[in-house]
């Protein structure tokens, strides 16, 4: 058996520590350093019994990690990943891949030219229930996918915004949260041709939006809507419905995505598949509900196990920098549509 992969953690805040918890339960990887200039990170490194660094370059030179997890603020993602790539270190980069498409293009080019893989942390794609939904859609069980309804409506506590970067440009609900939903919509329903959108900061009044309504036209002809808000007392979101993270009390019955096609429909995360017993029946016949099963497993742990294989060169990343760049291009089209009141198409990457 090969030696455990030596992984450095760059950014040891809420998300970085979650990655560390999953890392601890794996045999084939170990934490080798913590790099984070923040006031709590040195103590965390001591608790983990690994060397502490405030400076990324110094950490890369002295520790020579075999891989790195980057979970620092969004605006630092690309520059941190570029430093790792230059040192030949494969990266698990938290989402969003970057805060604008131009910098993500630079990341894609660096990863390709140096042959150093980047896996972007759109971890929901690793969730077995999404894998099952993807399989069902790919099998054609829904017929022609026609309408897509996505909901991300919940309430963040005011204290969430005590951390300054979460209020500033480069954060915001679209880049921090809806990017997950947009990534899944691309993954499950296909690429988006164009969008129309409205955004509002009417609840919190920060520079970033707290609410959004988006209309989507997919390249396969399906039409969709995504409504989101982080300031409403509502149960409809992946976080509350999926049970993926126990810190959010679960709303087992509430869906967050409803996908309807000419032969059937699917609610997520319940994985209820609806269809008629025979073709050519319609609304006077009973619609059958067929629950789909899938194994339960931690998406973040599965993502980390996949990353270890990526870093060892055994598999290609499930979500490459270019793929995540296409999700960011969709997000930028939404921002542009909201700013101009026009329909906008995602840019090519
Ligand atoms: N995949 C998910 O579901 C998910 C969930 C939450 C957050 N995230 C992402 O994880 C990232 C971190 O979010 P968070 O909520 O943990 O934020 P956080 O503020 O809790 O943690 C960020 C950490 O980065 C550190 N940091 C600041 N500058 C740094 C630098 N130059 N180098 C290294 N570290 C630095 C901070 O000191 C802090 O400890 C964000 O990109 C966010 O979008 C992903």
mmCIF file of C-alpha atoms and ligand atoms in Angstrom:
data_model
loop_
_atom_site.group_PDB
_atom_site.id
_atom_site.type_symbol
_atom_site.label_atom_id
_atom_site.label_comp_id
_atom_site.label_asym_id
_atom_site.label_seq_id
_atom_site.Cartn_x
_atom_site.Cartn_y
_atom_site.Cartn_z
ATOM 1 C CA UNK A 1 0.000 0.000 0.000
ATOM 2 C CA UNK A 2 1.235 3.523 -0.796
ATOM 3 C CA UNK A 3 2.049 6.053 1.941
ATOM 4 C CA UNK A 4 -0.806 8.329 3.065
ATOM 5 C CA UNK A 5 -1.057 11.396 0.829
ATOM 6 C CA UNK A 6 0.291 14.486 2.634
ATOM 7 C CA UNK A 7 -2.359 17.213 2.336
ATOM 8 C CA UNK A 8 -1.971 20.839 3.456
ATOM 9 C CA UNK A 9 -4.983 22.882 4.553
ATOM 10 C CA UNK A 10 -5.034 26.472 3.275
ATOM 11 C CA UNK A 11 -7.774 28.311 5.151
ATOM 12 C CA UNK A 12 -8.807 26.722 8.450
ATOM 13 C CA UNK A 13 -12.174 28.378 9.040
ATOM 14 C CA UNK A 14 -15.598 26.728 9.142
ATOM 15 C CA UNK A 15 -15.231 24.833 5.869
ATOM 16 C CA UNK A 16 -11.538 24.003 6.205
ATOM 17 C CA UNK A 17 -12.210 22.366 9.567
ATOM 18 C CA UNK A 18 -15.038 20.297 8.075
ATOM 19 C CA UNK A 19 -12.608 19.000 5.452
ATOM 20 C CA UNK A 20 -10.144 18.167 8.239
ATOM 21 C CA UNK A 21 -12.790 16.175 10.128
ATOM 22 C CA UNK A 22 -13.387 14.004 7.062
ATOM 23 C CA UNK A 23 -9.655 13.719 6.406
ATOM 24 C CA UNK A 24 -9.159 12.294 9.887
ATOM 25 C CA UNK A 25 -11.422 9.355 9.118
ATOM 26 C CA UNK A 26 -9.435 8.287 6.033
ATOM 27 C CA UNK A 27 -6.412 5.978 6.085
ATOM 28 C CA UNK A 28 -4.837 7.011 2.807
ATOM 29 C CA UNK A 29 -4.269 10.713 3.534
ATOM 30 C CA UNK A 30 -2.962 12.858 6.404
ATOM 31 C CA UNK A 31 -2.882 16.549 7.206
ATOM 32 C CA UNK A 32 0.702 17.845 6.910
ATOM 33 C CA UNK A 33 0.339 21.616 7.523
ATOM 34 C CA UNK A 34 -2.100 24.425 8.226
ATOM 35 C CA UNK A 35 -1.678 27.714 6.385
ATOM 36 C CA UNK A 36 -3.931 30.593 7.492
ATOM 37 C CA UNK A 37 -2.923 34.061 8.736
ATOM 38 C CA UNK A 38 -6.059 34.346 10.879
ATOM 39 C CA UNK A 39 -5.959 34.647 14.691
ATOM 40 C CA UNK A 40 -7.285 31.125 15.478
ATOM 41 C CA UNK A 41 -5.283 29.065 12.999
ATOM 42 C CA UNK A 42 -2.008 28.586 14.908
ATOM 43 C CA UNK A 43 -3.901 27.057 17.828
ATOM 44 C CA UNK A 44 -5.800 24.805 15.414
ATOM 45 C CA UNK A 45 -2.507 23.641 13.856
ATOM 46 C CA UNK A 46 -1.208 22.857 17.361
ATOM 47 C CA UNK A 47 -4.335 20.793 18.088
ATOM 48 C CA UNK A 48 -3.781 18.915 14.820
ATOM 49 C CA UNK A 49 -0.075 18.467 15.658
ATOM 50 C CA UNK A 50 1.087 19.827 12.293
ATOM 51 C CA UNK A 51 3.329 22.795 11.370
ATOM 52 C CA UNK A 52 1.625 26.181 11.164
ATOM 53 C CA UNK A 53 2.266 28.835 8.495
ATOM 54 C CA UNK A 54 0.791 32.269 7.903
ATOM 55 C CA UNK A 55 2.505 32.466 4.510
ATOM 56 C CA UNK A 56 1.513 30.169 1.635
ATOM 57 C CA UNK A 57 4.788 30.349 -0.296
ATOM 58 C CA UNK A 58 6.806 29.475 2.796
ATOM 59 C CA UNK A 59 4.504 26.536 3.540
ATOM 60 C CA UNK A 60 4.826 25.184 -0.013
ATOM 61 C CA UNK A 61 8.637 25.500 0.076
ATOM 62 C CA UNK A 62 9.177 24.048 3.545
ATOM 63 C CA UNK A 63 6.487 21.332 3.746
ATOM 64 C CA UNK A 64 6.311 20.285 0.081
ATOM 65 C CA UNK A 65 2.773 18.891 0.424
ATOM 66 C CA UNK A 66 1.569 16.315 -2.105
ATOM 67 C CA UNK A 67 -1.859 17.989 -2.306
ATOM 68 C CA UNK A 68 -3.708 20.958 -0.827
ATOM 69 C CA UNK A 69 -7.248 21.843 0.220
ATOM 70 C CA UNK A 70 -7.994 25.541 -0.294
ATOM 71 C CA UNK A 71 -10.858 26.840 1.845
ATOM 72 C CA UNK A 72 -10.019 30.513 2.279
ATOM 73 C CA UNK A 73 -12.230 33.495 1.288
ATOM 74 C CA UNK A 74 -13.548 33.408 -2.293
ATOM 75 C CA UNK A 75 -11.377 36.301 -3.519
ATOM 76 C CA UNK A 76 -8.178 34.381 -2.609
ATOM 77 C CA UNK A 77 -9.082 31.100 -4.328
ATOM 78 C CA UNK A 78 -7.404 31.613 -7.692
ATOM 79 C CA UNK A 79 -4.194 33.202 -6.419
ATOM 80 C CA UNK A 80 -3.788 30.452 -3.795
ATOM 81 C CA UNK A 81 -4.495 27.730 -6.366
ATOM 82 C CA UNK A 82 -2.021 29.282 -8.843
ATOM 83 C CA UNK A 83 0.706 29.202 -6.173
ATOM 84 C CA UNK A 84 -0.022 25.510 -5.533
ATOM 85 C CA UNK A 85 -0.060 24.675 -9.241
ATOM 86 C CA UNK A 86 3.272 26.460 -9.733
ATOM 87 C CA UNK A 87 4.663 24.185 -6.994
ATOM 88 C CA UNK A 88 3.156 21.114 -8.724
ATOM 89 C CA UNK A 89 0.606 20.571 -5.923
ATOM 90 C CA UNK A 90 -2.882 19.254 -6.921
ATOM 91 C CA UNK A 91 -5.693 21.245 -5.384
ATOM 92 C CA UNK A 92 -9.150 20.686 -3.946
ATOM 93 C CA UNK A 93 -10.420 24.233 -4.344
ATOM 94 C CA UNK A 94 -13.551 25.313 -2.511
ATOM 95 C CA UNK A 95 -16.277 26.835 -4.625
ATOM 96 C CA UNK A 96 -16.600 29.278 -6.280
ATOM 97 C CA UNK A 97 -13.585 28.448 -8.448
ATOM 98 C CA UNK A 98 -12.949 32.216 -8.570
ATOM 99 C CA UNK A 99 -14.834 35.451 -8.290
ATOM 100 C CA UNK A 100 -14.807 36.220 -12.019
ATOM 101 C CA UNK A 101 -14.410 34.301 -15.227
ATOM 102 C CA UNK A 102 -11.186 36.025 -16.281
ATOM 103 C CA UNK A 103 -9.300 34.745 -13.255
ATOM 104 C CA UNK A 104 -10.802 31.269 -13.662
ATOM 105 C CA UNK A 105 -9.584 31.213 -17.288
ATOM 106 C CA UNK A 106 -6.075 31.853 -15.912
ATOM 107 C CA UNK A 107 -6.555 28.967 -13.484
ATOM 108 C CA UNK A 108 -7.758 26.612 -16.235
ATOM 109 C CA UNK A 109 -4.769 27.526 -18.418
ATOM 110 C CA UNK A 110 -2.264 27.051 -15.560
ATOM 111 C CA UNK A 111 -3.755 23.687 -14.574
ATOM 112 C CA UNK A 112 -3.622 22.478 -18.192
ATOM 113 C CA UNK A 113 -0.146 23.769 -19.012
ATOM 114 C CA UNK A 114 1.451 22.433 -15.809
ATOM 115 C CA UNK A 115 -0.580 19.211 -15.856
ATOM 116 C CA UNK A 116 -1.610 19.784 -12.223
ATOM 117 C CA UNK A 117 -5.243 18.829 -11.533
ATOM 118 C CA UNK A 118 -7.777 21.055 -9.802
ATOM 119 C CA UNK A 119 -10.948 19.600 -8.278
ATOM 120 C CA UNK A 120 -13.497 22.299 -7.450
ATOM 121 C CA UNK A 121 -15.592 21.724 -4.320
ATOM 122 C CA UNK A 122 -19.067 21.478 -5.822
ATOM 123 C CA UNK A 123 -19.455 18.635 -3.368
ATOM 124 C CA UNK A 124 -23.175 17.989 -3.960
ATOM 125 C CA UNK A 125 -22.269 16.210 -7.200
ATOM 126 C CA UNK A 126 -20.603 13.564 -5.015
ATOM 127 C CA UNK A 127 -23.797 12.954 -3.040
ATOM 128 C CA UNK A 128 -25.195 9.490 -3.913
ATOM 129 C CA UNK A 129 -28.700 10.916 -4.249
ATOM 130 C CA UNK A 130 -27.514 13.315 -6.943
ATOM 131 C CA UNK A 131 -25.709 10.436 -8.627
ATOM 132 C CA UNK A 132 -29.036 8.519 -8.656
ATOM 133 C CA UNK A 133 -30.946 11.544 -10.001
ATOM 134 C CA UNK A 134 -28.299 11.994 -12.700
ATOM 135 C CA UNK A 135 -28.593 8.323 -13.642
ATOM 136 C CA UNK A 136 -32.401 8.523 -13.853
ATOM 137 C CA UNK A 137 -32.311 11.630 -16.040
ATOM 138 C CA UNK A 138 -29.617 10.168 -18.271
ATOM 139 C CA UNK A 139 -31.710 6.990 -18.705
ATOM 140 C CA UNK A 140 -34.465 9.079 -20.309
ATOM 141 C CA UNK A 141 -37.025 7.997 -17.674
ATOM 142 C CA UNK A 142 -38.475 11.519 -17.570
ATOM 143 C CA UNK A 143 -38.935 11.682 -21.338
ATOM 144 C CA UNK A 144 -38.198 15.144 -22.728
ATOM 145 C CA UNK A 145 -37.177 17.336 -19.782
ATOM 146 C CA UNK A 146 -39.513 20.314 -19.997
ATOM 147 C CA UNK A 147 -39.724 22.330 -16.768
ATOM 148 C CA UNK A 148 -37.278 22.764 -13.917
ATOM 149 C CA UNK A 149 -38.147 24.438 -10.607
ATOM 150 C CA UNK A 150 -35.330 25.129 -8.158
ATOM 151 C CA UNK A 151 -35.727 26.673 -4.705
ATOM 152 C CA UNK A 152 -33.088 27.994 -2.319
ATOM 153 C CA UNK A 153 -34.979 29.786 0.406
ATOM 154 C CA UNK A 154 -33.775 29.903 3.995
ATOM 155 C CA UNK A 155 -32.663 32.302 6.682
ATOM 156 C CA UNK A 156 -29.060 32.909 7.685
ATOM 157 C CA UNK A 157 -28.580 34.290 11.193
ATOM 158 C CA UNK A 158 -27.404 37.920 11.271
ATOM 159 C CA UNK A 159 -24.216 36.751 13.025
ATOM 160 C CA UNK A 160 -23.204 34.909 9.815
ATOM 161 C CA UNK A 161 -22.398 38.340 8.390
ATOM 162 C CA UNK A 162 -20.188 39.401 11.324
ATOM 163 C CA UNK A 163 -17.244 38.028 9.301
ATOM 164 C CA UNK A 164 -16.401 40.992 7.011
ATOM 165 C CA UNK A 165 -15.584 39.121 3.743
ATOM 166 C CA UNK A 166 -19.075 37.607 3.747
ATOM 167 C CA UNK A 167 -20.543 41.132 3.311
ATOM 168 C CA UNK A 168 -18.122 42.300 0.645
ATOM 169 C CA UNK A 169 -17.798 42.051 -3.137
ATOM 170 C CA UNK A 170 -16.827 38.512 -4.109
ATOM 171 C CA UNK A 171 -19.197 36.958 -1.548
ATOM 172 C CA UNK A 172 -23.009 37.333 -1.716
ATOM 173 C CA UNK A 173 -25.766 34.766 -2.024
ATOM 174 C CA UNK A 174 -25.235 34.078 -5.725
ATOM 175 C CA UNK A 175 -21.503 33.345 -5.474
ATOM 176 C CA UNK A 176 -21.617 31.667 -2.080
ATOM 177 C CA UNK A 177 -24.845 29.649 -2.265
ATOM 178 C CA UNK A 178 -26.811 29.683 -5.524
ATOM 179 C CA UNK A 179 -23.631 28.656 -7.337
ATOM 180 C CA UNK A 180 -24.181 25.166 -5.843
ATOM 181 C CA UNK A 181 -27.737 25.031 -7.228
ATOM 182 C CA UNK A 182 -26.644 26.379 -10.607
ATOM 183 C CA UNK A 183 -23.890 23.784 -10.762
ATOM 184 C CA UNK A 184 -26.377 20.993 -10.026
ATOM 185 C CA UNK A 185 -28.853 22.343 -12.574
ATOM 186 C CA UNK A 186 -26.104 22.224 -15.224
ATOM 187 C CA UNK A 187 -25.072 18.746 -14.092
ATOM 188 C CA UNK A 188 -28.591 17.312 -14.041
ATOM 189 C CA UNK A 189 -30.419 19.271 -16.744
ATOM 190 C CA UNK A 190 -27.706 20.326 -19.179
ATOM 191 C CA UNK A 191 -26.078 23.584 -20.255
ATOM 192 C CA UNK A 192 -28.052 26.831 -20.122
ATOM 193 C CA UNK A 193 -28.537 28.860 -23.298
ATOM 194 C CA UNK A 194 -29.769 32.105 -21.718
ATOM 195 C CA UNK A 195 -31.167 33.646 -18.554
ATOM 196 C CA UNK A 196 -33.280 36.531 -17.338
ATOM 197 C CA UNK A 197 -32.981 37.670 -13.732
ATOM 198 C CA UNK A 198 -33.889 40.074 -10.950
ATOM 199 C CA UNK A 199 -31.857 40.467 -7.762
ATOM 200 C CA UNK A 200 -32.546 42.460 -4.597
ATOM 201 C CA UNK A 201 -30.667 43.492 -1.457
ATOM 202 C CA UNK A 202 -33.903 44.666 0.142
ATOM 203 C CA UNK A 203 -33.665 42.566 3.323
ATOM 204 C CA UNK A 204 -30.130 43.273 4.548
ATOM 205 C CA UNK A 205 -29.116 46.294 2.468
ATOM 206 C CA UNK A 206 -25.538 45.012 1.901
ATOM 207 C CA UNK A 207 -23.723 45.606 -1.393
ATOM 208 C CA UNK A 208 -24.460 41.968 -2.281
ATOM 209 C CA UNK A 209 -27.895 40.594 -3.161
ATOM 210 C CA UNK A 210 -29.924 38.710 -0.544
ATOM 211 C CA UNK A 211 -32.655 37.539 -2.928
ATOM 212 C CA UNK A 212 -32.889 36.553 -6.592
ATOM 213 C CA UNK A 213 -35.348 35.265 -9.184
ATOM 214 C CA UNK A 214 -33.891 33.681 -12.312
ATOM 215 C CA UNK A 215 -35.467 32.299 -15.482
ATOM 216 C CA UNK A 216 -33.414 29.741 -17.394
ATOM 217 C CA UNK A 217 -33.649 28.388 -20.928
ATOM 218 C CA UNK A 218 -31.598 25.206 -21.310
ATOM 219 C CA UNK A 219 -29.909 24.206 -24.556
ATOM 220 C CA UNK A 220 -32.133 21.094 -24.699
ATOM 221 C CA UNK A 221 -35.195 23.346 -24.729
ATOM 222 C CA UNK A 222 -36.230 22.865 -21.076
ATOM 223 C CA UNK A 223 -37.362 25.995 -19.211
ATOM 224 C CA UNK A 224 -36.563 26.639 -15.570
ATOM 225 C CA UNK A 225 -36.837 28.991 -12.638
ATOM 226 C CA UNK A 226 -34.629 29.418 -9.605
ATOM 227 C CA UNK A 227 -35.730 31.580 -6.690
ATOM 228 C CA UNK A 228 -33.381 32.229 -3.814
ATOM 229 C CA UNK A 229 -33.159 34.214 -0.623
ATOM 230 C CA UNK A 230 -30.962 33.937 2.461
ATOM 231 C CA UNK A 231 -33.249 36.132 4.535
ATOM 232 C CA UNK A 232 -36.570 34.266 4.605
ATOM 233 C CA UNK A 233 -38.024 31.955 7.262
ATOM 234 C CA UNK A 234 -38.659 29.152 4.751
ATOM 235 C CA UNK A 235 -37.788 25.430 4.507
ATOM 236 C CA UNK A 236 -37.049 25.055 0.767
ATOM 237 C CA UNK A 237 -33.341 24.609 0.178
ATOM 238 C CA UNK A 238 -30.823 21.835 -0.363
ATOM 239 C CA UNK A 239 -29.300 22.561 3.047
ATOM 240 C CA UNK A 240 -32.525 22.075 4.996
ATOM 241 C CA UNK A 241 -34.054 19.353 2.826
ATOM 242 C CA UNK A 242 -31.148 17.046 2.007
ATOM 243 C CA UNK A 243 -29.887 16.275 5.511
ATOM 244 C CA UNK A 244 -26.379 16.456 4.116
ATOM 245 C CA UNK A 245 -25.048 18.541 6.989
ATOM 246 C CA UNK A 246 -26.418 17.861 10.508
ATOM 247 C CA UNK A 247 -25.906 21.489 11.580
ATOM 248 C CA UNK A 248 -29.128 22.288 9.679
ATOM 249 C CA UNK A 249 -32.283 20.764 11.271
ATOM 250 C CA UNK A 250 -33.816 18.697 8.498
ATOM 251 C CA UNK A 251 -37.086 19.379 6.632
ATOM 252 C CA UNK A 252 -37.529 15.847 5.344
ATOM 253 C CA UNK A 253 -40.704 16.452 3.336
ATOM 254 C CA UNK A 254 -39.662 19.632 1.537
ATOM 255 C CA UNK A 255 -38.242 19.508 -1.990
ATOM 256 C CA UNK A 256 -35.668 21.892 -3.432
ATOM 257 C CA UNK A 257 -35.675 20.789 -7.098
ATOM 258 C CA UNK A 258 -38.686 19.654 -9.146
ATOM 259 C CA UNK A 259 -37.865 18.317 -12.602
ATOM 260 C CA UNK A 260 -40.697 17.488 -15.018
ATOM 261 C CA UNK A 261 -40.579 15.759 -18.377
ATOM 262 C CA UNK A 262 -43.055 14.360 -20.874
ATOM 263 C CA UNK A 263 -42.843 10.839 -19.350
ATOM 264 C CA UNK A 264 -42.247 11.539 -15.674
ATOM 265 C CA UNK A 265 -41.130 13.888 -12.939
ATOM 266 C CA UNK A 266 -38.599 13.806 -10.120
ATOM 267 C CA UNK A 267 -38.497 15.617 -6.777
ATOM 268 C CA UNK A 268 -35.134 16.147 -5.115
ATOM 269 C CA UNK A 269 -33.895 15.355 -2.499
ATOM 270 C CA UNK A 270 -36.831 12.980 -1.819
ATOM 271 C CA UNK A 271 -36.062 11.130 -5.068
ATOM 272 C CA UNK A 272 -39.752 10.568 -5.750
ATOM 273 C CA UNK A 273 -40.260 9.591 -9.370
ATOM 274 C CA UNK A 274 -43.768 10.285 -10.716
ATOM 275 C CA UNK A 275 -45.178 8.674 -13.855
ATOM 276 C CA UNK A 276 -48.319 7.178 -15.396
ATOM 277 C CA UNK A 277 -48.815 3.415 -15.589
ATOM 278 C CA UNK A 278 -49.358 3.591 -19.329
ATOM 279 C CA UNK A 279 -48.476 6.014 -22.087
ATOM 280 C CA UNK A 280 -51.111 8.379 -23.478
ATOM 281 C CA UNK A 281 -53.184 8.639 -20.256
ATOM 282 C CA UNK A 282 -52.843 12.084 -18.662
ATOM 283 C CA UNK A 283 -54.438 13.989 -15.826
ATOM 284 C CA UNK A 284 -57.563 11.795 -15.374
ATOM 285 C CA UNK A 285 -55.423 8.722 -14.640
ATOM 286 C CA UNK A 286 -53.670 8.169 -11.309
ATOM 287 C CA UNK A 287 -50.119 9.444 -11.278
ATOM 288 C CA UNK A 288 -47.893 6.811 -9.670
ATOM 289 C CA UNK A 289 -45.230 7.749 -7.135
ATOM 290 C CA UNK A 290 -42.179 5.502 -7.214
ATOM 291 C CA UNK A 291 -39.556 6.223 -4.549
ATOM 292 C CA UNK A 292 -35.992 5.782 -5.771
ATOM 293 C CA UNK A 293 -33.381 4.434 -3.415
ATOM 294 C CA UNK A 294 -29.732 5.269 -3.113
ATOM 295 C CA UNK A 295 -27.050 4.558 -0.578
ATOM 296 C CA UNK A 296 -26.473 7.207 2.081
ATOM 297 C CA UNK A 297 -22.973 8.556 2.306
ATOM 298 C CA UNK A 298 -21.266 11.799 3.168
ATOM 299 C CA UNK A 299 -20.741 13.910 0.049
ATOM 300 C CA UNK A 300 -17.767 15.756 1.556
ATOM 301 C CA UNK A 301 -16.051 12.507 2.477
ATOM 302 C CA UNK A 302 -16.721 11.035 -0.968
ATOM 303 C CA UNK A 303 -15.353 14.230 -2.521
ATOM 304 C CA UNK A 304 -12.187 13.916 -0.436
ATOM 305 C CA UNK A 305 -11.736 10.254 -1.381
ATOM 306 C CA UNK A 306 -12.152 11.263 -5.028
ATOM 307 C CA UNK A 307 -9.617 14.081 -4.539
ATOM 308 C CA UNK A 308 -7.027 11.635 -3.201
ATOM 309 C CA UNK A 309 -7.421 9.604 -6.394
ATOM 310 C CA UNK A 310 -7.221 12.792 -8.485
ATOM 311 C CA UNK A 311 -4.052 13.906 -6.698
ATOM 312 C CA UNK A 312 -2.482 10.468 -7.236
ATOM 313 C CA UNK A 313 -3.256 10.773 -10.961
ATOM 314 C CA UNK A 314 -5.673 7.811 -10.904
ATOM 315 C CA UNK A 315 -8.810 9.630 -12.118
ATOM 316 C CA UNK A 316 -9.801 12.926 -13.730
ATOM 317 C CA UNK A 317 -11.592 15.465 -11.476
ATOM 318 C CA UNK A 318 -15.391 15.076 -11.453
ATOM 319 C CA UNK A 319 -15.563 18.891 -11.358
ATOM 320 C CA UNK A 320 -12.564 20.412 -13.135
ATOM 321 C CA UNK A 321 -11.671 24.116 -13.082
ATOM 322 C CA UNK A 322 -13.085 24.444 -16.627
ATOM 323 C CA UNK A 323 -16.344 22.754 -15.613
ATOM 324 C CA UNK A 324 -16.683 24.981 -12.528
ATOM 325 C CA UNK A 325 -15.796 27.903 -14.801
ATOM 326 C CA UNK A 326 -18.897 27.142 -16.867
ATOM 327 C CA UNK A 327 -20.990 27.339 -13.685
ATOM 328 C CA UNK A 328 -19.347 30.688 -12.938
ATOM 329 C CA UNK A 329 -20.089 31.846 -16.505
ATOM 330 C CA UNK A 330 -23.758 31.020 -15.892
ATOM 331 C CA UNK A 331 -23.652 32.977 -12.657
ATOM 332 C CA UNK A 332 -22.067 35.971 -14.406
ATOM 333 C CA UNK A 333 -24.808 35.826 -17.052
ATOM 334 C CA UNK A 334 -27.361 36.045 -14.219
ATOM 335 C CA UNK A 335 -25.569 39.029 -12.675
ATOM 336 C CA UNK A 336 -25.439 40.715 -16.082
ATOM 337 C CA UNK A 337 -29.111 39.963 -16.782
ATOM 338 C CA UNK A 338 -30.099 41.411 -13.403
ATOM 339 C CA UNK A 339 -27.993 44.527 -13.986
ATOM 340 C CA UNK A 340 -29.210 45.209 -17.531
ATOM 341 C CA UNK A 341 -32.751 43.794 -17.574
ATOM 342 C CA UNK A 342 -31.827 41.851 -20.732
ATOM 343 C CA UNK A 343 -31.605 38.145 -21.546
ATOM 344 C CA UNK A 344 -27.961 37.064 -21.273
ATOM 345 C CA UNK A 345 -26.054 33.985 -22.408
ATOM 346 C CA UNK A 346 -23.202 32.432 -20.409
ATOM 347 C CA UNK A 347 -19.794 33.317 -21.883
ATOM 348 C CA UNK A 348 -17.620 30.563 -23.292
ATOM 349 C CA UNK A 349 -14.649 29.560 -21.212
HETATM 350 N N1 LIG B 1 -18.834 23.561 -0.131
HETATM 351 C C1 LIG B 1 -19.627 24.167 0.734
HETATM 352 O O1 LIG B 1 -20.756 23.763 0.978
HETATM 353 C C2 LIG B 1 -19.131 25.388 1.451
HETATM 354 C C3 LIG B 1 -19.724 25.792 2.651
HETATM 355 C C4 LIG B 1 -19.216 26.912 3.296
HETATM 356 C C5 LIG B 1 -18.148 27.602 2.749
HETATM 357 N N2 LIG B 1 -17.603 27.191 1.562
HETATM 358 C C6 LIG B 1 -16.477 27.929 0.961
HETATM 359 O O2 LIG B 1 -15.354 27.736 1.780
HETATM 360 C C7 LIG B 1 -14.570 28.935 1.796
HETATM 361 C C8 LIG B 1 -14.356 29.378 3.224
HETATM 362 O O3 LIG B 1 -15.624 29.665 3.793
HETATM 363 P P1 LIG B 1 -15.812 29.639 5.377
HETATM 364 O O4 LIG B 1 -17.259 29.804 5.614
HETATM 365 O O5 LIG B 1 -15.053 28.483 5.948
HETATM 366 O O6 LIG B 1 -15.074 30.991 5.753
HETATM 367 P P2 LIG B 1 -14.324 31.341 7.115
HETATM 368 O O7 LIG B 1 -14.258 32.831 7.157
HETATM 369 O O8 LIG B 1 -14.934 30.596 8.251
HETATM 370 O O9 LIG B 1 -12.859 30.726 6.885
HETATM 371 C C9 LIG B 1 -11.921 31.288 5.994
HETATM 372 C C10 LIG B 1 -10.546 31.075 6.589
HETATM 373 O O10 LIG B 1 -9.580 31.543 5.637
HETATM 374 C C11 LIG B 1 -8.560 32.202 6.367
HETATM 375 N N3 LIG B 1 -7.772 33.054 5.503
HETATM 376 C C12 LIG B 1 -7.913 34.392 5.256
HETATM 377 N N4 LIG B 1 -6.935 34.803 4.425
HETATM 378 C C13 LIG B 1 -6.180 33.718 4.142
HETATM 379 C C14 LIG B 1 -5.018 33.507 3.350
HETATM 380 N N5 LIG B 1 -4.428 34.506 2.681
HETATM 381 N N6 LIG B 1 -4.514 32.249 3.277
HETATM 382 C C15 LIG B 1 -5.097 31.218 3.955
HETATM 383 N N7 LIG B 1 -6.173 31.374 4.735
HETATM 384 C C16 LIG B 1 -6.717 32.600 4.825
HETATM 385 C C17 LIG B 1 -9.298 32.942 7.471
HETATM 386 O O11 LIG B 1 -8.425 33.332 8.515
HETATM 387 C C18 LIG B 1 -10.316 31.889 7.879
HETATM 388 O O12 LIG B 1 -9.797 31.044 8.890
HETATM 389 C C19 LIG B 1 -15.322 29.954 0.940
HETATM 390 O O13 LIG B 1 -14.766 29.961 -0.337
HETATM 391 C C20 LIG B 1 -16.743 29.417 0.877
HETATM 392 O O14 LIG B 1 -17.384 29.769 -0.325
HETATM 393 C C21 LIG B 1 -18.061 26.084 0.935
#
